[in-house]
Amino acid sequence: MDVGLIAAGVAALLAQSAGEEFARESGRAAWERIRGLLQSVRATLAGDARGAAVLAAADVDPQNESALQDLAGELQQRARADEAFASLLAEIVRVSRENPRAGHITVEGQAQVGKIVSMGNVQGNVTF
């Protein structure tokens, strides 16, 4: 799997995991596993000024595309330099795929995603 795609997925999960809604929406066991893995990534990033800065920017505004791209770039760069870190990121993606309620994210090729809407059961009309 492409390190860049893994990094983008983990960046989105890191930003998303800051909110309590993520924990409520995902299965408790899967969430606990993902949260532990994400805490390991957070600890690694917090170990230096650059990592801490990109993580803080994504935490402040998880919808900020530029902040998420910076975070994904930082994760990608670290993963390419550290095989153990790359394995950690791949494990996060693997665990999140096992539980679709944990925030399924797929990015392929040169895709650019604008708004994402997630709905459960809907009765009646929906207009966007």
mmCIF file of C-alpha atoms in Angstrom:
data_model
loop_
_atom_site.group_PDB
_atom_site.id
_atom_site.type_symbol
_atom_site.label_atom_id
_atom_site.label_comp_id
_atom_site.label_asym_id
_atom_site.label_seq_id
_atom_site.Cartn_x
_atom_site.Cartn_y
_atom_site.Cartn_z
ATOM 1 C CA MET A 1 0.000 0.000 0.000
ATOM 2 C CA ASP A 2 1.219 3.494 -0.828
ATOM 3 C CA VAL A 3 2.710 5.331 2.179
ATOM 4 C CA GLY A 4 1.158 8.596 1.003
ATOM 5 C CA LEU A 5 -2.330 7.119 1.004
ATOM 6 C CA ILE A 6 -1.800 5.577 4.432
ATOM 7 C CA ALA A 7 -0.507 8.906 5.752
ATOM 8 C CA ALA A 8 -3.545 10.766 4.371
ATOM 9 C CA GLY A 9 -5.914 8.285 5.982
ATOM 10 C CA VAL A 10 -4.171 8.431 9.355
ATOM 11 C CA ALA A 11 -4.041 12.240 9.222
ATOM 12 C CA ALA A 12 -7.806 12.309 8.770
ATOM 13 C CA LEU A 13 -8.287 9.838 11.612
ATOM 14 C CA LEU A 14 -5.995 11.850 13.881
ATOM 15 C CA ALA A 15 -7.958 15.020 13.223
ATOM 16 C CA GLN A 16 -11.279 13.211 13.556
ATOM 17 C CA SER A 17 -10.270 11.438 16.764
ATOM 18 C CA ALA A 18 -10.007 14.696 18.676
ATOM 19 C CA GLY A 19 -13.791 14.812 19.006
ATOM 20 C CA GLU A 20 -15.957 12.775 21.357
ATOM 21 C CA GLU A 21 -18.432 12.076 18.560
ATOM 22 C CA PHE A 22 -15.894 9.783 16.929
ATOM 23 C CA ALA A 23 -15.731 7.640 20.066
ATOM 24 C CA ARG A 24 -19.516 7.433 20.320
ATOM 25 C CA GLU A 25 -19.977 6.527 16.684
ATOM 26 C CA SER A 26 -17.394 3.786 16.463
ATOM 27 C CA GLY A 27 -17.484 0.445 18.207
ATOM 28 C CA ARG A 28 -15.964 0.663 21.662
ATOM 29 C CA ALA A 29 -13.367 -2.135 21.266
ATOM 30 C CA ALA A 30 -12.205 -0.931 17.855
ATOM 31 C CA TRP A 31 -12.129 2.649 19.094
ATOM 32 C CA GLU A 32 -9.956 1.701 22.080
ATOM 33 C CA ARG A 33 -7.491 -0.075 19.774
ATOM 34 C CA ILE A 34 -7.392 2.804 17.287
ATOM 35 C CA ARG A 35 -7.112 5.372 20.077
ATOM 36 C CA GLY A 36 -4.083 3.569 21.527
ATOM 37 C CA LEU A 37 -2.418 3.467 18.121
ATOM 38 C CA LEU A 38 -3.219 7.128 17.447
ATOM 39 C CA GLN A 39 -1.786 8.073 20.846
ATOM 40 C CA SER A 40 1.469 6.412 19.786
ATOM 41 C CA VAL A 41 1.497 8.513 16.621
ATOM 42 C CA ARG A 42 0.688 11.651 18.626
ATOM 43 C CA ALA A 43 3.539 10.913 21.042
ATOM 44 C CA THR A 44 5.951 10.485 18.152
ATOM 45 C CA LEU A 45 4.869 13.755 16.538
ATOM 46 C CA ALA A 46 4.985 15.632 19.850
ATOM 47 C CA GLY A 47 8.666 14.670 20.145
ATOM 48 C CA ASP A 48 9.799 17.604 18.010
ATOM 49 C CA ALA A 49 8.676 21.118 17.146
ATOM 50 C CA ARG A 50 7.657 20.430 13.529
ATOM 51 C CA GLY A 51 5.602 17.348 14.385
ATOM 52 C CA ALA A 52 3.926 19.093 17.315
ATOM 53 C CA ALA A 53 3.089 22.126 15.164
ATOM 54 C CA VAL A 54 1.440 20.204 12.308
ATOM 55 C CA LEU A 55 -0.516 18.072 14.769
ATOM 56 C CA ALA A 56 -1.694 21.127 16.716
ATOM 57 C CA ALA A 57 -2.841 22.850 13.518
ATOM 58 C CA ALA A 58 -4.923 19.803 12.525
ATOM 59 C CA ASP A 59 -6.360 19.541 16.048
ATOM 60 C CA VAL A 60 -7.407 23.200 16.066
ATOM 61 C CA ASP A 61 -9.326 22.907 12.798
ATOM 62 C CA PRO A 62 -9.860 19.315 11.602
ATOM 63 C CA GLN A 63 -11.665 20.664 8.497
ATOM 64 C CA ASN A 64 -8.673 22.745 7.375
ATOM 65 C CA GLU A 65 -7.467 21.019 4.195
ATOM 66 C CA SER A 66 -4.054 22.690 4.330
ATOM 67 C CA ALA A 67 -3.475 21.555 7.929
ATOM 68 C CA LEU A 68 -4.486 17.995 7.043
ATOM 69 C CA GLN A 69 -2.170 17.992 4.019
ATOM 70 C CA ASP A 70 0.704 19.211 6.193
ATOM 71 C CA LEU A 71 -0.032 16.496 8.757
ATOM 72 C CA ALA A 72 -0.255 13.816 6.051
ATOM 73 C CA GLY A 73 3.035 15.045 4.579
ATOM 74 C CA GLU A 74 4.733 14.858 7.964
ATOM 75 C CA LEU A 75 3.391 11.342 8.562
ATOM 76 C CA GLN A 76 4.502 10.266 5.088
ATOM 77 C CA GLN A 77 7.993 11.674 5.548
ATOM 78 C CA ARG A 78 8.405 9.940 8.916
ATOM 79 C CA ALA A 79 7.005 6.659 7.586
ATOM 80 C CA ARG A 80 9.500 6.636 4.723
ATOM 81 C CA ALA A 81 12.361 7.191 7.167
ATOM 82 C CA ASP A 82 11.176 4.760 9.871
ATOM 83 C CA GLU A 83 9.859 1.307 9.024
ATOM 84 C CA ALA A 84 8.388 0.780 12.506
ATOM 85 C CA PHE A 85 6.437 4.045 12.206
ATOM 86 C CA ALA A 86 5.202 3.014 8.746
ATOM 87 C CA SER A 87 3.987 -0.277 10.235
ATOM 88 C CA LEU A 88 2.157 1.634 12.971
ATOM 89 C CA LEU A 89 0.353 3.759 10.382
ATOM 90 C CA ALA A 90 -0.554 0.679 8.339
ATOM 91 C CA GLU A 91 -1.936 -0.986 11.487
ATOM 92 C CA ILE A 92 -4.168 2.026 12.160
ATOM 93 C CA VAL A 93 -5.592 1.805 8.654
ATOM 94 C CA ARG A 94 -6.053 -1.969 8.984
ATOM 95 C CA VAL A 95 -7.902 -1.705 12.303
ATOM 96 C CA SER A 96 -10.099 1.143 11.070
ATOM 97 C CA ARG A 97 -11.087 -0.932 8.026
ATOM 98 C CA GLU A 98 -12.157 -3.816 10.269
ATOM 99 C CA ASN A 99 -14.789 -1.586 11.832
ATOM 100 C CA PRO A 100 -16.565 0.515 9.203
ATOM 101 C CA ARG A 101 -18.083 2.680 11.941
ATOM 102 C CA ALA A 102 -14.570 3.752 12.972
ATOM 103 C CA GLY A 103 -14.343 6.185 10.075
ATOM 104 C CA HIS A 104 -13.833 4.558 6.707
ATOM 105 C CA ILE A 105 -11.599 6.694 4.532
ATOM 106 C CA THR A 106 -10.476 5.784 1.028
ATOM 107 C CA VAL A 107 -8.304 7.983 -1.142
ATOM 108 C CA GLU A 108 -7.158 6.796 -4.544
ATOM 109 C CA GLY A 109 -4.971 8.332 -7.204
ATOM 110 C CA GLN A 110 -5.232 12.080 -7.542
ATOM 111 C CA ALA A 111 -8.665 12.284 -5.913
ATOM 112 C CA GLN A 112 -9.704 15.515 -4.255
ATOM 113 C CA VAL A 113 -12.543 15.341 -1.774
ATOM 114 C CA GLY A 114 -14.678 18.337 -0.914
ATOM 115 C CA LYS A 115 -17.547 17.713 1.471
ATOM 116 C CA ILE A 116 -18.333 14.293 2.884
ATOM 117 C CA VAL A 117 -21.759 13.361 4.196
ATOM 118 C CA SER A 118 -22.374 10.277 6.280
ATOM 119 C CA MET A 119 -25.941 9.197 6.934
ATOM 120 C CA GLY A 120 -27.518 6.312 8.689
ATOM 121 C CA ASN A 121 -31.165 5.534 8.098
ATOM 122 C CA VAL A 122 -32.953 8.398 6.378
ATOM 123 C CA GLN A 123 -36.691 8.742 6.052
ATOM 124 C CA GLY A 124 -38.013 11.397 3.749
ATOM 125 C CA ASN A 125 -36.301 13.729 1.321
ATOM 126 C CA VAL A 126 -32.709 14.903 1.466
ATOM 127 C CA THR A 127 -31.589 18.011 -0.381
ATOM 128 C CA PHE A 128 -28.039 19.301 -0.753
#
